[in-house]
Structure formats: structure tokens, C-alpha cells
PDB file of C-alpha atoms in Angstrom:
ATOM      1  CA  UNK A   1      98.154  78.093 112.335  1.00 90.00           C
ATOM      2  CA  UNK A   2      99.995  75.974 109.777  1.00 94.00           C
ATOM      3  CA  UNK A   3      99.287  72.233 109.684  1.00 94.00           C
ATOM      4  CA  UNK A   4     100.907  69.347 107.846  1.00 95.00           C
ATOM      5  CA  UNK A   5      98.748  66.213 107.818  1.00 95.00           C
ATOM      6  CA  UNK A   6     100.357  63.241 106.119  1.00 93.00           C
ATOM      7  CA  UNK A   7     100.389  59.451 106.065  1.00 88.00           C
ATOM      8  CA  UNK A   8      98.764  56.444 104.439  1.00 81.00           C
ATOM      9  CA  UNK A   9      95.456  56.498 106.309  1.00 80.00           C
ATOM     10  CA  UNK A  10      93.298  58.815 104.220  1.00 83.00           C
ATOM     11  CA  UNK A  11      90.267  58.379 106.469  1.00 83.00           C
ATOM     12  CA  UNK A  12      92.038  59.596 109.612  1.00 85.00           C
ATOM     13  CA  UNK A  13      93.585  62.495 107.669  1.00 89.00           C
ATOM     14  CA  UNK A  14      90.182  63.530 106.352  1.00 88.00           C
ATOM     15  CA  UNK A  15      88.589  63.296 109.791  1.00 89.00           C
ATOM     16  CA  UNK A  16      91.223  65.666 111.194  1.00 92.00           C
ATOM     17  CA  UNK A  17      90.703  68.045 108.274  1.00 93.00           C
ATOM     18  CA  UNK A  18      86.947  68.081 108.946  1.00 92.00           C
ATOM     19  CA  UNK A  19      87.605  69.097 112.559  1.00 93.00           C
ATOM     20  CA  UNK A  20      89.935  71.909 111.448  1.00 92.00           C
ATOM     21  CA  UNK A  21      87.356  73.222 108.959  1.00 91.00           C
ATOM     22  CA  UNK A  22      84.581  72.987 111.535  1.00 90.00           C
ATOM     23  CA  UNK A  23      86.566  74.950 114.129  1.00 90.00           C
ATOM     24  CA  UNK A  24      87.468  77.559 111.480  1.00 88.00           C
ATOM     25  CA  UNK A  25      83.827  78.477 110.977  1.00 87.00           C
ATOM     26  CA  UNK A  26      82.096  79.869 107.879  1.00 86.00           C
ATOM     27  CA  UNK A  27      83.994  79.442 104.615  1.00 85.00           C
ATOM     28  CA  UNK A  28      83.330  80.944 101.190  1.00 85.00           C
ATOM     29  CA  UNK A  29      85.292  79.399  98.331  1.00 86.00           C
ATOM     30  CA  UNK A  30      87.366  81.987  96.522  1.00 83.00           C
ATOM     31  CA  UNK A  31      86.947  84.572  99.278  1.00 85.00           C
ATOM     32  CA  UNK A  32      88.140  83.230 102.613  1.00 89.00           C
ATOM     33  CA  UNK A  33      88.704  79.649 101.451  1.00 91.00           C
ATOM     34  CA  UNK A  34      91.294  78.607  98.842  1.00 91.00           C
ATOM     35  CA  UNK A  35      92.028  75.127  97.501  1.00 93.00           C
ATOM     36  CA  UNK A  36      95.498  74.419  96.134  1.00 92.00           C
ATOM     37  CA  UNK A  37      96.919  71.384  94.333  1.00 90.00           C
ATOM     38  CA  UNK A  38      99.882  70.665  92.063  1.00 88.00           C
ATOM     39  CA  UNK A  39      98.245  72.621  89.213  1.00 89.00           C
ATOM     40  CA  UNK A  40      97.993  75.980  90.992  1.00 90.00           C
ATOM     41  CA  UNK A  41     100.590  75.603  93.756  1.00 91.00           C
ATOM     42  CA  UNK A  42     102.747  78.284  92.130  1.00 90.00           C
ATOM     43  CA  UNK A  43     100.214  80.834  93.440  1.00 90.00           C
ATOM     44  CA  UNK A  44     100.473  79.771  97.079  1.00 92.00           C
ATOM     45  CA  UNK A  45     102.494  82.736  98.354  1.00 91.00           C
ATOM     46  CA  UNK A  46     100.231  85.292  96.667  1.00 90.00           C
ATOM     47  CA  UNK A  47      97.186  83.402  98.008  1.00 90.00           C
ATOM     48  CA  UNK A  48      98.620  83.652 101.532  1.00 91.00           C
ATOM     49  CA  UNK A  49      99.253  87.383 101.085  1.00 88.00           C
ATOM     50  CA  UNK A  50      95.817  88.188  99.635  1.00 87.00           C
ATOM     51  CA  UNK A  51      93.425  89.281 102.425  1.00 84.00           C
ATOM     52  CA  UNK A  52      90.082  87.563 103.028  1.00 83.00           C
ATOM     53  CA  UNK A  53      87.776  90.448 102.097  1.00 81.00           C
ATOM     54  CA  UNK A  54      84.920  90.773 104.580  1.00 83.00           C
ATOM     55  CA  UNK A  55      86.271  87.988 106.810  1.00 87.00           C
ATOM     56  CA  UNK A  56      88.786  88.121 109.665  1.00 88.00           C
ATOM     57  CA  UNK A  57      90.674  85.048 108.480  1.00 90.00           C
ATOM     58  CA  UNK A  58      91.421  82.878 105.445  1.00 93.00           C
ATOM     59  CA  UNK A  59      91.689  79.068 105.200  1.00 93.00           C
ATOM     60  CA  UNK A  60      94.019  77.537 102.610  1.00 93.00           C
ATOM     61  CA  UNK A  61      93.931  73.787 101.932  1.00 95.00           C
ATOM     62  CA  UNK A  62      96.960  72.618  99.931  1.00 94.00           C
ATOM     63  CA  UNK A  63      96.690  68.953  98.902  1.00 93.00           C
ATOM     64  CA  UNK A  64      99.253  66.784  97.092  1.00 91.00           C
ATOM     65  CA  UNK A  65     101.276  69.781  95.954  1.00 92.00           C
ATOM     66  CA  UNK A  66     104.720  68.214  95.622  1.00 89.00           C
ATOM     67  CA  UNK A  67     106.112  70.827  98.009  1.00 92.00           C
ATOM     68  CA  UNK A  68     107.456  68.165 100.360  1.00 92.00           C
ATOM     69  CA  UNK A  69     110.088  66.865  97.997  1.00 89.00           C
ATOM     70  CA  UNK A  70     113.734  67.697  98.444  1.00 86.00           C
ATOM     71  CA  UNK A  71     115.346  70.340  96.228  1.00 85.00           C
ATOM     72  CA  UNK A  72     111.982  71.812  95.199  1.00 89.00           C
ATOM     73  CA  UNK A  73     112.689  75.516  94.371  1.00 91.00           C
ATOM     74  CA  UNK A  74     109.156  76.608  95.299  1.00 93.00           C
ATOM     75  CA  UNK A  75     109.412  74.724  98.601  1.00 92.00           C
ATOM     76  CA  UNK A  76     112.596  76.650  99.451  1.00 92.00           C
ATOM     77  CA  UNK A  77     110.971  79.945  98.438  1.00 93.00           C
ATOM     78  CA  UNK A  78     107.896  79.206 100.581  1.00 93.00           C
ATOM     79  CA  UNK A  79     110.094  78.208 103.534  1.00 93.00           C
ATOM     80  CA  UNK A  80     111.923  81.527 103.359  1.00 92.00           C
ATOM     81  CA  UNK A  81     108.629  83.391 103.068  1.00 91.00           C
ATOM     82  CA  UNK A  82     107.236  81.662 106.179  1.00 91.00           C
ATOM     83  CA  UNK A  83     110.400  82.432 108.129  1.00 90.00           C
ATOM     84  CA  UNK A  84     110.266  86.114 107.176  1.00 89.00           C
ATOM     85  CA  UNK A  85     106.537  86.415 107.933  1.00 88.00           C
ATOM     86  CA  UNK A  86     106.080  83.951 110.821  1.00 82.00           C
ATOM     87  CA  UNK A  87     104.842  86.743 113.117  1.00 82.00           C
ATOM     88  CA  UNK A  88     102.355  88.080 110.556  1.00 83.00           C
ATOM     89  CA  UNK A  89     100.301  84.996 109.720  1.00 86.00           C
ATOM     90  CA  UNK A  90      97.507  85.400 112.274  1.00 86.00           C
ATOM     91  CA  UNK A  91      94.936  86.057 109.543  1.00 89.00           C
ATOM     92  CA  UNK A  92      95.479  82.763 107.689  1.00 90.00           C
ATOM     93  CA  UNK A  93      95.283  79.035 108.475  1.00 92.00           C
ATOM     94  CA  UNK A  94      97.175  76.769 106.067  1.00 94.00           C
ATOM     95  CA  UNK A  95      96.623  73.003 105.935  1.00 95.00           C
ATOM     96  CA  UNK A  96      99.012  70.881 103.861  1.00 95.00           C
ATOM     97  CA  UNK A  97      97.752  67.348 103.123  1.00 94.00           C
ATOM     98  CA  UNK A  98     100.094  64.727 101.668  1.00 93.00           C
ATOM     99  CA  UNK A  99     100.230  60.940 101.483  1.00 88.00           C
ATOM    100  CA  UNK A 100     104.031  60.839 101.682  1.00 88.00           C
ATOM    101  CA  UNK A 101     106.578  63.515 102.515  1.00 90.00           C
ATOM    102  CA  UNK A 102     110.312  63.989 102.459  1.00 90.00           C
ATOM    103  CA  UNK A 103     111.599  65.802 105.502  1.00 90.00           C
ATOM    104  CA  UNK A 104     112.841  68.833 103.606  1.00 92.00           C
ATOM    105  CA  UNK A 105     113.287  72.460 104.707  1.00 92.00           C
ATOM    106  CA  UNK A 106     109.525  73.167 104.511  1.00 93.00           C
ATOM    107  CA  UNK A 107     108.745  70.150 106.712  1.00 91.00           C
ATOM    108  CA  UNK A 108     111.270  71.364 109.304  1.00 93.00           C
ATOM    109  CA  UNK A 109     109.868  74.892 109.221  1.00 91.00           C
ATOM    110  CA  UNK A 110     106.290  73.712 109.832  1.00 92.00           C
ATOM    111  CA  UNK A 111     107.542  71.518 112.686  1.00 92.00           C
ATOM    112  CA  UNK A 112     108.920  74.666 114.332  1.00 91.00           C
ATOM    113  CA  UNK A 113     106.102  77.155 113.745  1.00 90.00           C
ATOM    114  CA  UNK A 114     103.065  74.913 113.177  1.00 92.00           C
ATOM    115  CA  UNK A 115     101.813  71.379 113.733  1.00 93.00           C
ATOM    116  CA  UNK A 116     102.872  68.175 111.965  1.00 94.00           C
ATOM    117  CA  UNK A 117     100.755  65.035 112.307  1.00 93.00           C
ATOM    118  CA  UNK A 118     101.382  61.644 110.698  1.00 92.00           C
ATOM    119  CA  UNK A 119      98.541  59.178 110.106  1.00 88.00           C
ATOM    120  CA  UNK A 120      99.889  55.640 109.832  1.00 82.00           C
ATOM    121  CA  UNK A 121      97.654  52.738 108.937  1.00 75.00           C
ATOM    122  CA  UNK A 122      96.928  50.992 112.225  1.00 78.00           C
ATOM    123  CA  UNK A 123      98.128  47.537 113.208  1.00 80.00           C
ATOM    124  CA  UNK A 124      95.893  44.468 113.340  1.00 84.00           C
ATOM    125  CA  UNK A 125      95.053  44.484 117.109  1.00 88.00           C
ATOM    126  CA  UNK A 126      93.997  48.152 116.901  1.00 87.00           C
ATOM    127  CA  UNK A 127      91.914  47.504 113.797  1.00 90.00           C
ATOM    128  CA  UNK A 128      90.156  44.505 115.369  1.00 93.00           C
ATOM    129  CA  UNK A 129      89.188  46.660 118.353  1.00 93.00           C
ATOM    130  CA  UNK A 130      87.927  49.371 115.984  1.00 92.00           C
ATOM    131  CA  UNK A 131      85.878  46.953 113.866  1.00 94.00           C
ATOM    132  CA  UNK A 132      84.317  45.331 116.933  1.00 94.00           C
ATOM    133  CA  UNK A 133      83.461  48.737 118.453  1.00 94.00           C
ATOM    134  CA  UNK A 134      81.768  49.897 115.228  1.00 94.00           C
ATOM    135  CA  UNK A 135      79.711  46.691 115.061  1.00 95.00           C
ATOM    136  CA  UNK A 136      78.846  46.900 118.758  1.00 94.00           C
ATOM    137  CA  UNK A 137      77.524  50.444 118.299  1.00 94.00           C
ATOM    138  CA  UNK A 138      74.834  48.929 116.050  1.00 94.00           C
ATOM    139  CA  UNK A 139      74.238  45.948 118.374  1.00 95.00           C
ATOM    140  CA  UNK A 140      75.980  43.573 115.957  1.00 95.00           C
ATOM    141  CA  UNK A 141      78.558  40.985 117.059  1.00 95.00           C
ATOM    142  CA  UNK A 142      81.750  40.048 115.234  1.00 95.00           C
ATOM    143  CA  UNK A 143      84.232  37.641 116.805  1.00 95.00           C
ATOM    144  CA  UNK A 144      87.954  38.439 116.895  1.00 94.00           C
ATOM    145  CA  UNK A 145      88.924  35.780 114.329  1.00 93.00           C
ATOM    146  CA  UNK A 146      86.242  36.970 111.887  1.00 94.00           C
ATOM    147  CA  UNK A 147      87.301  40.593 112.394  1.00 94.00           C
ATOM    148  CA  UNK A 148      90.902  39.566 111.617  1.00 92.00           C
ATOM    149  CA  UNK A 149      89.773  37.698 108.484  1.00 91.00           C
ATOM    150  CA  UNK A 150      87.680  40.703 107.442  1.00 93.00           C
ATOM    151  CA  UNK A 151      90.754  42.982 107.694  1.00 91.00           C
ATOM    152  CA  UNK A 152      92.864  40.490 105.718  1.00 86.00           C
ATOM    153  CA  UNK A 153      90.268  40.680 102.951  1.00 88.00           C
ATOM    154  CA  UNK A 154      89.554  44.425 102.766  1.00 88.00           C
ATOM    155  CA  UNK A 155      92.948  45.780 103.833  1.00 84.00           C
ATOM    156  CA  UNK A 156      94.090  48.107 106.600  1.00 83.00           C
ATOM    157  CA  UNK A 157      92.878  51.428 105.187  1.00 82.00           C
ATOM    158  CA  UNK A 158      90.301  52.801 107.618  1.00 84.00           C
ATOM    159  CA  UNK A 159      88.123  54.300 104.894  1.00 83.00           C
ATOM    160  CA  UNK A 160      87.797  50.894 103.172  1.00 86.00           C
ATOM    161  CA  UNK A 161      87.181  49.175 106.514  1.00 90.00           C
ATOM    162  CA  UNK A 162      84.318  51.492 107.431  1.00 90.00           C
ATOM    163  CA  UNK A 163      82.694  51.234 103.984  1.00 89.00           C
ATOM    164  CA  UNK A 164      82.785  47.424 104.083  1.00 93.00           C
ATOM    165  CA  UNK A 165      81.786  46.924 107.740  1.00 94.00           C
ATOM    166  CA  UNK A 166      78.685  49.054 107.157  1.00 93.00           C
ATOM    167  CA  UNK A 167      77.462  46.537 104.565  1.00 92.00           C
ATOM    168  CA  UNK A 168      78.022  43.648 106.964  1.00 95.00           C
ATOM    169  CA  UNK A 169      76.268  45.442 109.815  1.00 95.00           C
ATOM    170  CA  UNK A 170      73.267  46.209 107.597  1.00 92.00           C
ATOM    171  CA  UNK A 171      73.109  42.571 106.473  1.00 93.00           C
ATOM    172  CA  UNK A 172      73.445  41.099 109.983  1.00 92.00           C
ATOM    173  CA  UNK A 173      70.827  43.447 111.446  1.00 93.00           C
ATOM    174  CA  UNK A 174      70.377  44.500 115.048  1.00 92.00           C
ATOM    175  CA  UNK A 175      71.191  41.642 117.390  1.00 94.00           C
ATOM    176  CA  UNK A 176      72.845  39.663 114.588  1.00 94.00           C
ATOM    177  CA  UNK A 177      76.351  38.306 114.122  1.00 95.00           C
ATOM    178  CA  UNK A 178      78.767  38.750 111.218  1.00 95.00           C
ATOM    179  CA  UNK A 179      80.006  35.403 109.850  1.00 94.00           C
ATOM    180  CA  UNK A 180      82.950  34.465 107.621  1.00 93.00           C
ATOM    181  CA  UNK A 181      80.625  33.623 104.736  1.00 93.00           C
ATOM    182  CA  UNK A 182      79.118  37.128 105.007  1.00 94.00           C
ATOM    183  CA  UNK A 183      82.589  38.605 104.489  1.00 93.00           C
ATOM    184  CA  UNK A 184      83.174  36.326 101.484  1.00 88.00           C
ATOM    185  CA  UNK A 185      79.787  37.098  99.907  1.00 88.00           C
ATOM    186  CA  UNK A 186      79.425  40.819 100.588  1.00 90.00           C
ATOM    187  CA  UNK A 187      82.831  42.463 100.869  1.00 88.00           C
ATOM    188  CA  UNK A 188      84.961  43.826  98.063  1.00 81.00           C
ATOM    189  CA  UNK A 189      88.261  42.072  98.604  1.00 81.00           C
ATOM    190  CA  UNK A 190      91.530  43.821  97.938  1.00 81.00           C
ATOM    191  CA  UNK A 191      93.382  42.400  94.948  1.00 78.00           C
ATOM    192  CA  UNK A 192      96.248  41.464  97.281  1.00 78.00           C
ATOM    193  CA  UNK A 193      93.841  39.331  99.332  1.00 79.00           C
ATOM    194  CA  UNK A 194      92.583  37.611  96.180  1.00 81.00           C
ATOM    195  CA  UNK A 195      96.202  36.784  95.270  1.00 83.00           C
ATOM    196  CA  UNK A 196      96.398  34.905  98.588  1.00 81.00           C
ATOM    197  CA  UNK A 197      93.306  32.909  97.523  1.00 83.00           C
ATOM    198  CA  UNK A 198      94.839  32.135  94.142  1.00 83.00           C
ATOM    199  CA  UNK A 199      98.095  30.983  95.770  1.00 85.00           C
ATOM    200  CA  UNK A 200      96.195  28.772  98.225  1.00 82.00           C
ATOM    201  CA  UNK A 201      94.499  27.024  95.322  1.00 81.00           C
ATOM    202  CA  UNK A 202      97.763  26.717  93.432  1.00 82.00           C
ATOM    203  CA  UNK A 203      99.474  25.152  96.457  1.00 80.00           C
ATOM    204  CA  UNK A 204      96.591  22.686  96.850  1.00 79.00           C
ATOM    205  CA  UNK A 205      96.728  21.831  93.109  1.00 81.00           C
ATOM    206  CA  UNK A 206      93.131  23.043  92.574  1.00 83.00           C
ATOM    207  CA  UNK A 207      93.421  24.104  88.951  1.00 83.00           C
ATOM    208  CA  UNK A 208      89.772  25.099  88.397  1.00 86.00           C
ATOM    209  CA  UNK A 209      89.631  27.192  91.568  1.00 85.00           C
ATOM    210  CA  UNK A 210      92.936  28.906  90.746  1.00 85.00           C
ATOM    211  CA  UNK A 211      91.732  29.787  87.229  1.00 87.00           C
ATOM    212  CA  UNK A 212      88.392  30.998  88.651  1.00 86.00           C
ATOM    213  CA  UNK A 213      90.208  33.357  91.026  1.00 84.00           C
ATOM    214  CA  UNK A 214      92.267  34.707  88.115  1.00 85.00           C
ATOM    215  CA  UNK A 215      89.095  35.299  86.088  1.00 85.00           C
ATOM    216  CA  UNK A 216      87.447  37.021  89.060  1.00 80.00           C
ATOM    217  CA  UNK A 217      90.347  39.474  89.125  1.00 82.00           C
ATOM    218  CA  UNK A 218      89.926  40.087  85.405  1.00 81.00           C
ATOM    219  CA  UNK A 219      86.161  40.524  85.748  1.00 78.00           C
ATOM    220  CA  UNK A 220      86.835  43.133  88.432  1.00 73.00           C
ATOM    221  CA  UNK A 221      88.737  45.080  85.729  1.00 77.00           C
ATOM    222  CA  UNK A 222      92.096  44.518  87.405  1.00 79.00           C
ATOM    223  CA  UNK A 223      94.762  45.255  84.747  1.00 84.00           C
ATOM    224  CA  UNK A 224      96.604  42.165  83.547  1.00 84.00           C
ATOM    225  CA  UNK A 225     100.002  43.783  84.002  1.00 87.00           C
ATOM    226  CA  UNK A 226      99.157  44.610  87.628  1.00 86.00           C
ATOM    227  CA  UNK A 227      97.987  41.020  88.258  1.00 85.00           C
ATOM    228  CA  UNK A 228     101.288  39.765  86.849  1.00 88.00           C
ATOM    229  CA  UNK A 229     103.277  42.139  89.085  1.00 89.00           C
ATOM    230  CA  UNK A 230     101.249  41.229  92.180  1.00 85.00           C
ATOM    231  CA  UNK A 231     101.742  37.506  91.529  1.00 87.00           C
ATOM    232  CA  UNK A 232     105.460  38.013  91.040  1.00 88.00           C
ATOM    233  CA  UNK A 233     105.790  40.046  94.258  1.00 88.00           C
ATOM    234  CA  UNK A 234     103.723  37.493  96.180  1.00 88.00           C
ATOM    235  CA  UNK A 235     105.766  34.478  95.062  1.00 88.00           C
ATOM    236  CA  UNK A 236     108.949  36.473  95.635  1.00 90.00           C
ATOM    237  CA  UNK A 237     107.903  36.839  99.296  1.00 88.00           C
ATOM    238  CA  UNK A 238     107.333  33.081  99.546  1.00 88.00           C
ATOM    239  CA  UNK A 239     110.771  32.482  97.991  1.00 90.00           C
ATOM    240  CA  UNK A 240     112.372  34.909 100.451  1.00 90.00           C
ATOM    241  CA  UNK A 241     110.736  32.996 103.313  1.00 89.00           C
ATOM    242  CA  UNK A 242     112.259  29.738 102.036  1.00 87.00           C
ATOM    243  CA  UNK A 243     115.709  31.331 101.866  1.00 88.00           C
ATOM    244  CA  UNK A 244     115.325  32.939 105.294  1.00 87.00           C
ATOM    245  CA  UNK A 245     114.334  29.617 106.855  1.00 84.00           C
ATOM    246  CA  UNK A 246     117.303  27.836 105.231  1.00 82.00           C
ATOM    247  CA  UNK A 247     119.736  30.530 106.404  1.00 83.00           C
ATOM    248  CA  UNK A 248     118.074  30.926 109.848  1.00 83.00           C
ATOM    249  CA  UNK A 249     117.304  34.598 109.213  1.00 83.00           C
ATOM    250  CA  UNK A 250     114.464  36.621 110.734  1.00 79.00           C
ATOM    251  CA  UNK A 251     111.525  36.294 108.323  1.00 78.00           C
ATOM    252  CA  UNK A 252     109.886  39.611 109.210  1.00 74.00           C
ATOM    253  CA  UNK A 253     113.107  41.518 108.531  1.00 77.00           C
ATOM    254  CA  UNK A 254     113.713  39.615 105.298  1.00 79.00           C
ATOM    255  CA  UNK A 255     110.231  40.432 103.975  1.00 79.00           C
ATOM    256  CA  UNK A 256     110.558  44.140 104.861  1.00 74.00           C
ATOM    257  CA  UNK A 257     106.870  44.384 105.663  1.00 71.00           C
ATOM    258  CA  UNK A 258     105.316  47.590 106.938  1.00 69.00           C
ATOM    259  CA  UNK A 259     104.423  47.510 110.672  1.00 66.00           C
ATOM    260  CA  UNK A 260     100.716  47.166 109.851  1.00 63.00           C
ATOM    261  CA  UNK A 261     101.435  44.171 107.565  1.00 70.00           C
ATOM    262  CA  UNK A 262     103.362  42.037 110.070  1.00 69.00           C
ATOM    263  CA  UNK A 263     100.201  40.080 110.907  1.00 71.00           C
ATOM    264  CA  UNK A 264     100.443  38.511 107.418  1.00 76.00           C
ATOM    265  CA  UNK A 265     103.730  36.721 108.182  1.00 81.00           C
ATOM    266  CA  UNK A 266     102.086  33.509 109.411  1.00 80.00           C
ATOM    267  CA  UNK A 267      99.869  33.432 106.338  1.00 81.00           C
ATOM    268  CA  UNK A 268     102.898  33.790 104.062  1.00 85.00           C
ATOM    269  CA  UNK A 269     104.693  31.039 106.008  1.00 85.00           C
ATOM    270  CA  UNK A 270     101.737  28.661 105.673  1.00 84.00           C
ATOM    271  CA  UNK A 271     101.578  29.225 101.909  1.00 83.00           C
ATOM    272  CA  UNK A 272     105.335  28.778 101.533  1.00 86.00           C
ATOM    273  CA  UNK A 273     104.950  25.232 102.909  1.00 86.00           C
ATOM    274  CA  UNK A 274     103.012  24.259  99.772  1.00 84.00           C
ATOM    275  CA  UNK A 275     106.049  24.882  97.540  1.00 85.00           C
ATOM    276  CA  UNK A 276     109.694  23.933  97.576  1.00 86.00           C
ATOM    277  CA  UNK A 277     112.460  26.429  96.836  1.00 88.00           C
ATOM    278  CA  UNK A 278     113.000  25.155  93.290  1.00 89.00           C
ATOM    279  CA  UNK A 279     109.301  25.437  92.419  1.00 87.00           C
ATOM    280  CA  UNK A 280     109.168  29.031  93.634  1.00 88.00           C
ATOM    281  CA  UNK A 281     112.324  29.941  91.733  1.00 91.00           C
ATOM    282  CA  UNK A 282     110.884  28.375  88.595  1.00 89.00           C
ATOM    283  CA  UNK A 283     107.571  30.214  89.093  1.00 88.00           C
ATOM    284  CA  UNK A 284     109.371  33.542  89.352  1.00 91.00           C
ATOM    285  CA  UNK A 285     111.328  32.816  86.169  1.00 91.00           C
ATOM    286  CA  UNK A 286     108.107  31.858  84.350  1.00 89.00           C
ATOM    287  CA  UNK A 287     106.438  35.149  85.406  1.00 90.00           C
ATOM    288  CA  UNK A 288     109.494  37.135  84.264  1.00 92.00           C
ATOM    289  CA  UNK A 289     109.323  35.348  80.885  1.00 90.00           C
ATOM    290  CA  UNK A 290     105.609  36.160  80.566  1.00 90.00           C
ATOM    291  CA  UNK A 291     106.380  39.821  81.188  1.00 89.00           C
ATOM    292  CA  UNK A 292     109.126  39.866  78.558  1.00 89.00           C
ATOM    293  CA  UNK A 293     107.092  37.942  75.979  1.00 88.00           C
ATOM    294  CA  UNK A 294     104.011  40.136  76.464  1.00 86.00           C
ATOM    295  CA  UNK A 295     106.061  43.304  75.942  1.00 86.00           C
ATOM    296  CA  UNK A 296     107.489  41.909  72.704  1.00 84.00           C
ATOM    297  CA  UNK A 297     103.970  40.995  71.572  1.00 84.00           C
ATOM    298  CA  UNK A 298     104.663  37.257  71.300  1.00 83.00           C
ATOM    299  CA  UNK A 299     102.414  36.206  74.217  1.00 83.00           C
ATOM    300  CA  UNK A 300      99.147  37.355  75.776  1.00 87.00           C
ATOM    301  CA  UNK A 301      99.520  37.776  79.554  1.00 87.00           C
ATOM    302  CA  UNK A 302      96.218  36.027  80.341  1.00 86.00           C
ATOM    303  CA  UNK A 303      97.175  32.999  78.256  1.00 88.00           C
ATOM    304  CA  UNK A 304     100.613  32.930  79.873  1.00 87.00           C
ATOM    305  CA  UNK A 305      99.213  33.096  83.407  1.00 87.00           C
ATOM    306  CA  UNK A 306      96.659  30.350  82.721  1.00 86.00           C
ATOM    307  CA  UNK A 307      99.445  28.153  81.336  1.00 87.00           C
ATOM    308  CA  UNK A 308     101.575  28.685  84.452  1.00 84.00           C
ATOM    309  CA  UNK A 309      98.655  27.902  86.760  1.00 83.00           C
ATOM    310  CA  UNK A 310      97.841  24.710  84.846  1.00 83.00           C
ATOM    311  CA  UNK A 311     101.489  23.653  84.893  1.00 80.00           C
ATOM    312  CA  UNK A 312     101.878  24.001  88.662  1.00 74.00           C
ATOM    313  CA  UNK A 313      98.510  22.477  89.467  1.00 68.00           C
ATOM    314  CA  UNK A 314      99.229  19.378  87.428  1.00 61.00           C
TER     315      UNK A 314
END
């Protein structure tokens, strides 16, 4: 059997891979089990052809190989090989694992002769149900609004959700309840969530709190250039909301959010109320200037960001 497992949710992909490996049975690396990545993908056809000595079947796991990009010569060669040998592949299972794919000739071939499965990050209602069910399994309660806040903080990736909810469950203890302050004190927040906190403080003119949030990002070893880009993208979304509201356009379409990010629209709208269109435009121009000045060496990004925060909190 040939599988293609792809999508943003690494946890769900890995869980499916575990089931495939478990059903396959005993594996011996280098004998009936081969791992392939972008560094040794050129050997994939010979690996498929090489028999599993002493075993009835071979398992090949090919991860992040670049084979699912259009106009890849090796992808075309492998597609032709699979077509020519589709009736002679009973002694090998091949599992391709990718985060993103282009629907090229190899993708189409696997759709016809194998199994393709996409793992999208789930939407907020599904994630709330999942979080509550995990907590309930340990006799711990978490209310819907706290579960939603928790997901806003840690993101929609299932692997991150499970890692963080385990800490909260352990802290609450059997029969306990997870509170908002527990999420704030114990969970590792995604940088994107922290940008929301920074923007809240900026909108409320809380200069010290805004600077503290910036320093927390820096202390977490978040690269300055990435912070600058995230701030720019965040304020760009707020500016787009202002324009959409003025022109009576659909905000969700204007923001071009992924389906699992739509639940953030109301939060963006609330933050946009703290700024007028001119302020947001000016903020974007200031951030662009910081980027240009930092690349020319005439300004340190941290100093530039602190100056912008002070200016708009004054």
C-alpha cells in the first residue's frame, strides 16, 4: 500500500503513522525498514526495488522529500516507475509524509493506486470539544470560555494543545478546575498570541505593559526581525478591517484567514476599535522604516520598536 499523509496538523499525521507502523508489525531499520528524506530521496526507487531479506515485506517512510512539487524530475521518474510496477508492489508499503503538497503527477498517481489523507488543523468548536474531553478523562473541568482562551493562547496545533493541557490537568488535580489564571501562569503562549497582548496594551495606552510584553518576547529568544514582521502583519490586519468596514466589505474574506483562524475575527475587530485608520497607517509606515533602517545599520530594531510603542501610548 502507498500512503500520502499531509497537512498542518503534525500530531494527527504522526498518530496515523503510528497506526500504520503498528499494523505493519516487526521492523528492523536498514533491513525491512527504510527512512528517506530530502538528503537521500534520490535512492527511493532502488530502495523500493531492494528486497527485505528475511522478511516478507518492507516499510519505507519518506518524509519532507520535496517530491510533491511540480516539475520535479525525480517525482516524474517515480510516478512512471509506480505506473509500470503498480501490480508488483505487494512486498512494500510506502508512506509519504509532507506538511504541504502540490497536486502534481505523483499526487495524482497515489490517489489512484494508494491512499491520500489530509490533516487540517481543526476549527475552534472541534478543538474545544477535544480539550474538554481530554480534561474530563482525568476528572478535571474546563469551561468552554476558558478552553477557547486556552486555544487562543497556545494555538490550534494538536501537538501543542496536548502538551499544554497536560500541564494544566496536572496542576488542577483530580476533581479540580482549570482557570484563566492557570493558563496565563503555566502555558507557553504562541508568539502570535503575545502580539495580541501587546496590541491590547498599546490600544489602551499602557506603555509599561506594552514594553513588558515586548521584553517577554525577547526573553523567550524570539528573533527581533520576526517580532517586527509579526507586528507589521498584525497591524496590517487591523488596517484591513478598518478599510473593509468603511467599504462595507466582508471582513473574513478581506483578512484571508485560514478556516481554523476564523474564530479570531471578533478579537481583531475589538482591537481595531482602539485605533483610527490614520494611526494604523502611520504605525505600518513606522514599522517599514524600522525594517529599512535596521538593514542599513542605522537603527537597532529593539530601540525602534520601543520608540514606536512609547509614541503611540503617549
